CSV table of C-alpha atoms in Angstrom, one decimal:
chain,number,residue,atom,x,y,z
W,1,VAL,CA,-74.8,75.9,145.9
W,2,LEU,CA,-74.9,80.0,146.0
W,3,ASP,CA,-75.6,80.5,143.0
W,4,PHE,CA,-75.2,84.6,142.9
W,5,ASN,CA,-74.6,85.1,139.5
W,6,ASP,CA,-77.6,83.8,137.6
W,7,PRO,CA,-79.3,86.6,135.5
W,8,PHE,CA,-82.6,85.2,134.9
W,9,SER,CA,-83.3,83.7,138.4
W,10,THR,CA,-82.9,87.4,140.0
W,11,GLU,CA,-84.8,89.0,137.3
W,12,VAL,CA,-87.5,86.9,137.4
W,13,LYS,CA,-87.0,86.2,141.3
W,14,PRO,CA,-85.7,89.2,143.0
W,15,ARG,CA,-83.0,88.8,145.5
W,16,ILE,CA,-83.5,90.0,149.0
W,17,LEU,CA,-80.5,90.1,151.6
W,18,LEU,CA,-81.4,90.0,155.2
W,19,MET,CA,-78.3,91.4,157.1
W,20,GLY,CA,-77.2,92.6,160.5
W,21,LEU,CA,-75.0,91.9,163.8
W,22,ARG,CA,-75.1,88.7,165.7
W,23,ARG,CA,-78.5,88.0,167.5
W,24,SER,CA,-80.2,91.1,166.1
W,25,GLY,CA,-83.2,88.7,164.9
W,26,LYS,CA,-82.6,88.1,161.4
W,27,SER,CA,-83.3,84.3,161.4
W,28,SER,CA,-86.6,84.7,163.8
W,29,ILE,CA,-88.0,87.3,161.4
W,30,GLN,CA,-87.7,84.9,158.6
W,31,LYS,CA,-89.1,82.2,160.2
W,32,VAL,CA,-92.1,84.0,161.9
W,33,VAL,CA,-93.0,85.6,158.6
W,34,PHE,CA,-92.6,82.7,156.0
W,35,HIS,CA,-92.8,79.7,158.2
W,36,LYS,CA,-95.5,80.3,160.3
W,37,MET,CA,-93.3,79.9,163.3
W,38,SER,CA,-94.4,81.1,167.1
W,39,PRO,CA,-92.5,84.1,168.0
W,40,ASN,CA,-92.0,82.3,171.3
W,41,GLU,CA,-90.4,79.2,169.6
W,42,THR,CA,-87.5,81.8,168.0
W,43,LEU,CA,-86.4,81.9,171.4
W,44,PHE,CA,-84.6,78.5,170.6
W,45,LEU,CA,-83.0,79.2,167.2
W,46,GLU,CA,-79.4,78.6,167.1
W,47,SER,CA,-77.2,81.2,165.8
W,48,THR,CA,-76.8,81.1,161.9
W,49,ASN,CA,-73.5,80.0,161.0
W,50,LYS,CA,-73.6,79.9,157.1
W,51,ILE,CA,-75.4,81.9,154.1
W,52,CYS,CA,-78.9,80.4,153.9
W,53,ARG,CA,-81.0,80.9,150.5
W,54,GLU,CA,-84.5,80.5,150.6
W,55,ASP,CA,-87.0,80.6,147.4
W,56,VAL,CA,-90.4,82.4,148.4
W,57,SER,CA,-92.6,81.3,145.9
W,58,ASN,CA,-96.2,81.5,147.7
W,59,SER,CA,-97.8,83.0,145.0
W,60,SER,CA,-97.6,84.7,141.3
W,61,PHE,CA,-96.7,88.0,143.1
W,62,VAL,CA,-95.0,87.2,146.3
W,63,ASN,CA,-92.0,85.3,144.2
W,64,PHE,CA,-88.5,86.2,145.4
W,65,GLN,CA,-85.3,84.8,147.1
W,66,ILE,CA,-84.2,85.6,150.7
W,67,TRP,CA,-80.3,85.3,151.5
W,68,ASP,CA,-79.8,85.3,155.5
W,69,PHE,CA,-76.2,86.5,156.1
W,70,PRO,CA,-74.8,85.3,159.5
W,71,GLY,CA,-73.6,88.5,161.8
W,72,GLN,CA,-70.1,87.1,162.1
W,73,ILE,CA,-69.2,86.6,158.6
W,74,ASP,CA,-66.9,89.6,157.0
W,75,PHE,CA,-68.5,89.6,153.6
W,76,PHE,CA,-66.1,92.2,152.6
W,77,ASP,CA,-63.2,89.9,153.1
W,78,PRO,CA,-61.2,89.1,149.6
W,79,THR,CA,-62.7,85.7,149.8
W,80,PHE,CA,-65.8,86.9,148.9
W,81,ASP,CA,-67.1,88.3,145.8
W,82,TYR,CA,-69.4,90.9,147.4
W,83,GLU,CA,-70.0,92.9,143.9
W,84,MET,CA,-71.4,89.4,142.9
W,85,ILE,CA,-73.8,89.6,145.8
W,86,PHE,CA,-74.8,92.9,145.2
W,87,ARG,CA,-75.3,93.2,141.6
W,88,GLY,CA,-78.7,91.3,141.3
W,89,THR,CA,-79.8,92.1,144.7
W,90,GLY,CA,-83.4,93.9,144.8
W,91,ALA,CA,-83.5,95.0,148.2
W,92,LEU,CA,-81.3,95.0,151.3
W,93,ILE,CA,-83.1,94.7,154.8
W,94,PHE,CA,-80.7,95.7,157.8
W,95,VAL,CA,-81.9,94.5,161.1
W,96,ILE,CA,-81.0,96.7,164.1
W,97,ASP,CA,-81.5,95.8,167.6
W,98,SER,CA,-83.2,98.3,169.5
W,99,GLN,CA,-82.5,97.2,172.7
W,100,ASP,CA,-78.7,97.1,172.3
W,101,ASP,CA,-76.0,99.6,171.5
W,102,TYR,CA,-76.5,100.4,167.9
W,103,MET,CA,-73.4,102.1,167.2
W,104,GLU,CA,-71.3,99.0,165.9
W,105,ALA,CA,-74.5,98.2,163.9
W,106,LEU,CA,-74.5,101.8,162.5
W,107,ALA,CA,-70.8,101.3,161.4
W,108,ARG,CA,-71.7,98.3,160.0
W,109,LEU,CA,-74.9,99.6,158.2
W,110,HIS,CA,-72.7,102.6,156.5
W,111,LEU,CA,-70.3,100.3,155.4
W,112,THR,CA,-72.7,98.1,153.7
W,113,VAL,CA,-74.8,100.3,152.3
W,114,THR,CA,-71.9,102.3,150.6
W,115,ARG,CA,-70.2,99.3,149.2
W,116,ALA,CA,-73.6,97.9,147.8
W,117,TYR,CA,-74.6,101.1,146.3
W,118,LYS,CA,-71.3,101.5,144.0
W,119,VAL,CA,-72.1,98.0,143.1
W,120,ASN,CA,-75.9,98.6,142.4
W,121,PRO,CA,-77.7,101.9,142.8
W,122,ASP,CA,-81.0,100.4,142.4
W,123,ILE,CA,-81.0,98.5,145.4
W,124,ASN,CA,-83.9,99.4,147.8
W,125,PHE,CA,-82.2,99.9,151.1
W,126,GLU,CA,-84.7,98.9,154.4
W,127,ILE,CA,-84.0,99.5,157.8
W,128,PHE,CA,-85.5,97.3,160.4
W,129,ILE,CA,-85.2,99.0,164.0
W,130,HIS,CA,-86.3,95.5,165.5
W,131,LYS,CA,-87.3,94.2,168.8
W,132,VAL,CA,-89.4,97.6,169.6
W,133,ASP,CA,-91.6,95.5,171.9
W,134,GLY,CA,-89.5,96.2,174.9
W,135,LEU,CA,-89.6,99.8,174.3
W,136,SER,CA,-92.0,102.3,175.2
W,137,ASP,CA,-93.8,104.5,173.1
W,138,ASP,CA,-91.6,107.5,173.7
W,139,HIS,CA,-88.4,105.4,173.4
W,140,LYS,CA,-89.4,103.7,170.0
W,141,ILE,CA,-90.0,107.5,168.7
W,142,GLU,CA,-86.5,108.6,170.3
W,143,THR,CA,-84.8,105.5,169.1
W,144,GLN,CA,-86.0,105.9,165.6
W,145,ARG,CA,-85.0,109.4,165.4
W,146,ASP,CA,-81.7,108.9,166.6
W,147,ILE,CA,-80.7,105.9,164.1
W,148,HIS,CA,-82.2,107.8,161.4
W,149,GLN,CA,-80.4,111.1,162.0
W,150,ARG,CA,-77.1,108.9,162.6
W,151,ALA,CA,-77.6,106.8,159.5
W,152,ASN,CA,-78.0,109.8,156.8
W,153,ASP,CA,-75.6,112.2,158.8
W,154,ASP,CA,-73.1,109.3,158.2
W,155,LEU,CA,-73.9,109.2,154.7
W,156,ALA,CA,-73.9,112.9,154.1
W,157,ASP,CA,-70.4,113.2,155.3
W,158,ALA,CA,-69.5,110.5,152.7
W,159,GLY,CA,-70.9,113.1,150.3
W,160,LEU,CA,-74.0,110.2,149.6
W,161,GLU,CA,-77.0,112.2,150.5
W,162,LYS,CA,-78.9,110.7,147.2
W,163,ILE,CA,-78.9,107.2,149.0
W,164,HIS,CA,-82.4,106.7,150.2
W,165,LEU,CA,-82.9,104.8,153.6
W,166,SER,CA,-86.2,103.5,154.8
W,167,PHE,CA,-87.1,103.0,158.2
W,168,TYR,CA,-89.4,100.7,160.2
W,169,LEU,CA,-90.1,99.9,163.4
W,170,THR,CA,-90.4,96.1,163.9
W,171,SER,CA,-91.5,93.3,166.2
W,172,ILE,CA,-92.1,89.7,165.7
W,173,TYR,CA,-94.5,89.6,168.6
W,174,ASP,CA,-97.2,91.8,166.8
W,175,HIS,CA,-97.9,92.6,163.2
W,176,SER,CA,-95.6,95.3,162.4
W,177,ILE,CA,-93.0,92.9,161.0
W,178,PHE,CA,-95.6,91.7,158.2
W,179,GLU,CA,-96.7,95.3,157.4
W,180,ALA,CA,-92.9,96.2,157.2
W,181,PHE,CA,-92.2,93.3,154.9
W,182,SER,CA,-95.4,94.2,152.9
W,183,LYS,CA,-93.8,97.4,152.2
W,184,VAL,CA,-90.4,96.0,151.1
W,185,VAL,CA,-92.1,93.4,148.7
W,186,GLN,CA,-94.3,95.9,147.1
W,187,LYS,CA,-91.2,97.9,145.8
W,188,LEU,CA,-90.1,94.8,144.1
W,189,ILE,CA,-93.5,94.1,142.2
W,190,PRO,CA,-93.1,95.7,138.9
W,191,GLN,CA,-97.1,95.3,138.7
W,192,LEU,CA,-97.9,97.3,141.8
W,193,PRO,CA,-99.1,100.9,139.9
W,194,THR,CA,-101.4,98.4,138.3
W,195,LEU,CA,-102.8,96.8,141.0
W,196,GLU,CA,-103.2,100.0,142.9
W,197,ASN,CA,-105.0,101.5,140.4
W,198,LEU,CA,-107.1,98.5,140.0
W,199,LEU,CA,-108.2,98.8,143.8
W,200,ASN,CA,-108.9,102.5,143.5
W,201,ILE,CA,-111.3,102.0,140.6
W,202,PHE,CA,-113.0,99.0,142.5
W,203,ILE,CA,-113.7,100.8,145.9
W,204,SER,CA,-114.9,104.1,144.2
W,205,ASN,CA,-117.0,102.1,142.3
W,206,SER,CA,-118.5,100.0,145.1
W,207,GLY,CA,-119.0,102.2,148.2
W,208,ILE,CA,-116.1,100.4,149.9
W,209,GLU,CA,-113.7,102.4,152.4
W,210,LYS,CA,-110.7,100.4,152.2
W,211,ALA,CA,-109.4,97.4,150.3
W,212,PHE,CA,-106.1,95.1,150.6
W,213,LEU,CA,-105.0,92.3,148.1
W,214,PHE,CA,-103.3,89.6,150.6
W,215,ASP,CA,-101.3,86.7,150.0
W,216,VAL,CA,-103.2,84.3,152.3
W,217,VAL,CA,-100.0,82.2,152.8
W,218,SER,CA,-97.6,85.1,154.3
W,219,LYS,CA,-100.2,87.7,155.2
W,220,ILE,CA,-98.1,90.1,153.1
W,221,TYR,CA,-100.4,92.5,151.5
W,222,ILE,CA,-99.2,92.7,148.0
W,223,ALA,CA,-101.1,96.1,147.2
W,224,THR,CA,-103.6,98.6,148.6
W,225,ASP,CA,-105.8,101.5,147.6
W,226,SER,CA,-104.6,105.2,147.8
W,227,THR,CA,-106.0,106.0,151.2
W,228,PRO,CA,-103.9,105.9,154.3
W,229,VAL,CA,-102.9,102.3,156.0
W,230,ASP,CA,-104.2,102.4,159.5
W,231,MET,CA,-102.1,99.5,161.5
W,232,GLN,CA,-105.4,98.3,163.6
W,233,THR,CA,-107.1,98.0,160.2
W,234,TYR,CA,-104.3,95.7,158.6
W,235,GLU,CA,-104.1,93.7,161.8
W,236,LEU,CA,-107.9,92.9,161.4
W,237,CYS,CA,-107.2,91.7,158.1
W,238,CYS,CA,-104.6,89.4,159.0
W,239,ASP,CA,-107.0,87.8,161.9
W,240,MET,CA,-109.6,87.5,159.5
W,241,ILE,CA,-107.3,85.5,157.2
W,242,ASP,CA,-106.4,83.2,160.1
W,243,VAL,CA,-109.9,82.4,161.1
W,244,VAL,CA,-111.1,82.1,157.4
W,245,ILE,CA,-108.2,79.5,156.7
W,246,ASP,CA,-108.5,77.6,160.1
W,247,ILE,CA,-112.4,77.3,159.7
W,248,SER,CA,-111.9,76.2,156.1
W,249,CYS,CA,-109.3,73.5,157.2
W,250,ILE,CA,-111.9,71.9,159.4
W,251,TYR,CA,-115.1,72.3,157.3
W,252,GLY,CA,-113.8,73.2,153.7
W,253,LEU,CA,-112.6,69.8,152.8
W,254,LYS,CA,-114.7,66.9,151.2
W,255,ASP,CA,-116.1,64.0,153.7
W,256,ASP,CA,-113.1,62.0,152.0
W,257,GLY,CA,-110.7,64.8,152.9
W,258,THR,CA,-109.5,65.5,149.6
W,259,GLY,CA,-110.2,69.1,148.0
W,260,THR,CA,-108.4,72.5,149.1
W,261,PRO,CA,-109.7,74.3,151.9
W,262,TYR,CA,-109.3,77.5,149.9
W,263,ASP,CA,-110.9,77.8,146.5
W,264,LYS,CA,-112.6,79.9,144.1
W,265,GLU,CA,-115.7,79.4,146.5
W,266,SER,CA,-113.9,80.8,149.7
W,267,MET,CA,-115.8,84.0,151.2
W,268,ALA,CA,-116.2,85.5,154.7
W,269,ILE,CA,-118.5,88.2,156.2
W,270,ILE,CA,-117.7,89.4,159.5
W,271,LYS,CA,-119.6,92.4,161.1
W,272,LEU,CA,-117.9,94.6,163.6
W,273,ASN,CA,-119.4,96.1,166.6
W,274,ASN,CA,-119.0,99.6,165.1
W,275,THR,CA,-121.3,99.4,161.9
W,276,THR,CA,-118.3,98.1,159.9
W,277,VAL,CA,-118.4,95.0,157.8
W,278,LEU,CA,-115.2,92.8,156.6
W,279,TYR,CA,-115.7,91.2,153.7
W,280,LEU,CA,-113.1,88.6,152.2
W,281,LYS,CA,-113.4,87.1,148.7
W,282,GLU,CA,-110.7,84.7,147.0
W,283,VAL,CA,-109.1,86.5,144.0
W,284,THR,CA,-106.5,83.8,142.7
W,285,LYS,CA,-105.3,80.3,144.3
W,286,PHE,CA,-103.0,82.6,146.8
W,287,LEU,CA,-104.8,85.7,146.9
W,288,ALA,CA,-107.3,87.4,148.8
W,289,LEU,CA,-109.2,90.4,148.6
W,290,VAL,CA,-110.4,92.1,152.2
W,291,CYS,CA,-112.8,94.9,152.3
W,292,PHE,CA,-114.0,97.3,154.9
W,293,VAL,CA,-117.5,98.3,154.2
W,294,ARG,CA,-119.9,100.4,155.8
W,295,GLU,CA,-123.3,98.6,156.8
W,296,GLU,CA,-125.3,100.7,154.7
W,297,SER,CA,-123.1,100.4,151.7
W,298,PHE,CA,-122.6,96.6,152.0
W,299,GLU,CA,-126.9,96.3,151.4
W,300,ARG,CA,-125.8,97.1,147.9
W,301,LYS,CA,-123.9,93.6,148.1
W,302,GLY,CA,-124.8,92.7,144.4
W,303,LEU,CA,-123.0,95.6,142.8
W,304,ILE,CA,-119.8,95.0,145.6
W,305,ASP,CA,-119.8,91.3,143.9
W,306,TYR,CA,-120.3,92.3,140.5
W,307,ASN,CA,-117.4,94.9,140.6
W,308,PHE,CA,-115.4,92.4,142.5
W,309,HIS,CA,-116.1,90.1,139.2
W,310,CYS,CA,-114.4,92.4,136.8
W,311,PHE,CA,-111.7,93.3,139.4
W,312,ARG,CA,-110.8,89.4,139.4
W,313,LYS,CA,-111.0,89.2,135.8
W,314,ALA,CA,-108.2,92.3,135.5
W,315,ILE,CA,-106.2,90.5,138.1
W,316,GLN,CA,-106.2,87.5,136.0
W,317,GLU,CA,-105.1,89.4,132.7
W,318,VAL,CA,-102.1,90.9,134.7
W,319,PHE,CA,-101.5,87.5,135.9
W,320,GLU,CA,-101.3,86.1,132.5
W,321,VAL,CA,-99.1,88.9,130.9
W,322,ARG,CA,-96.4,88.3,133.8
W,323,MET,CA,-96.3,84.6,133.0
W,324,LYS,CA,-95.9,85.1,129.1
W,325,VAL,CA,-93.1,87.4,130.4
W,326,VAL,CA,-91.7,84.6,132.7
W,327,ARG,CA,-91.6,81.8,130.1
W,328,SER,CA,-90.1,84.1,127.6
W,329,ARG,CA,-87.3,84.9,130.1
W,330,LYS,CA,-86.9,81.2,130.7
W,331,HIS,CA,-86.4,80.4,127.3
W,332,GLN,CA,-84.3,83.4,126.4
W,333,SER,CA,-81.9,81.9,129.4
W,334,HIS,CA,-81.9,78.6,128.2
W,335,LEU,CA,-80.9,79.7,124.9
W,336,GLN,CA,-78.0,81.6,126.3
W,337,LYS,CA,-76.8,78.6,128.3
W,338,ASN,CA,-76.8,76.5,125.0
W,339,LYS,CA,-74.6,79.0,123.4
W,340,ARG,CA,-72.0,79.0,125.9
W,341,PRO,CA,-68.9,77.2,125.0
W,342,THR,CA,-68.1,73.9,126.7
W,343,PRO,CA,-64.3,73.8,128.3
W,344,ASN,CA,-62.7,72.7,125.0
W,345,GLY,CA,-64.0,75.7,123.0
W,346,THR,CA,-66.9,74.2,121.0
W,347,PRO,CA,-70.4,75.9,121.4
W,348,ARG,CA,-73.1,73.5,123.1
W,349,MET,CA,-75.5,72.2,120.8
W,350,PRO,CA,-79.0,72.5,121.9
W,351,MET,CA,-80.4,69.1,123.0
């Protein structure tokens, strides 16, 4: 059942729309990021022919709905209530195939963005320039510049310069798609400034160079400190999480096979050959902190662990506040449903 008009569900679980022309790679992105599908397996995916909804609830912070729209569907047709679709949307991801002629995609993008903005000016518009693995570095930059220029010129011609489009070069064959989705999801997390502030305080008092707060299931990073993100650094973190989870699944269970491979005792230390140490610690059931530390700073591991304990406690407090808000909204939503009149006009009585 496609329930677009549920104010509680979109408030607690922001809605992300995945749109674009046919064969642009929308379903492949979803399968690789959230279903651990190998990129090569996506070659055998059938074309999507109906709207698919998926609830992503991996952790307390990665909590949203993804709606995958088939490229051939004209949702501006009078039979679709496109206003209801856009009204509760947090982000609209439009996927453009960089290896194809993208003029038709740009025309569809302009139509989609202008209609969506009129209904909901608060939508984040995210443009994935996809399948860039087949382009040279120079061609990638040239393609991004061309798409960026044309898309913004179209908006300027329509008098809509105030609409902001974010552009990302993506491919399912490297970590760029995970980083792009991380940036999209971060904009939908109301606690993001608090998390970034906590990370800044943690690294400045611990002698740490860089820290990421990761969702271990999807490898999306929920937050990072204020220093710039380097793609190679992010890839190392993703690889470390894979190693930790794989080894934990082999050796982290009890003799009888019970227990969980990832728990509060989970931690890992990897020393790189450039005098840098990678340090991973469990924060919550689904979140991990991955830090980059110089070897000389890591000698004060006791100080780092003490500061981490304070950091984890603060994260748990943020989590508890959010859970109280969610429970309060659920209660209000339940009361509103009970107040709605029945088909014969009498009010519903609470059970």
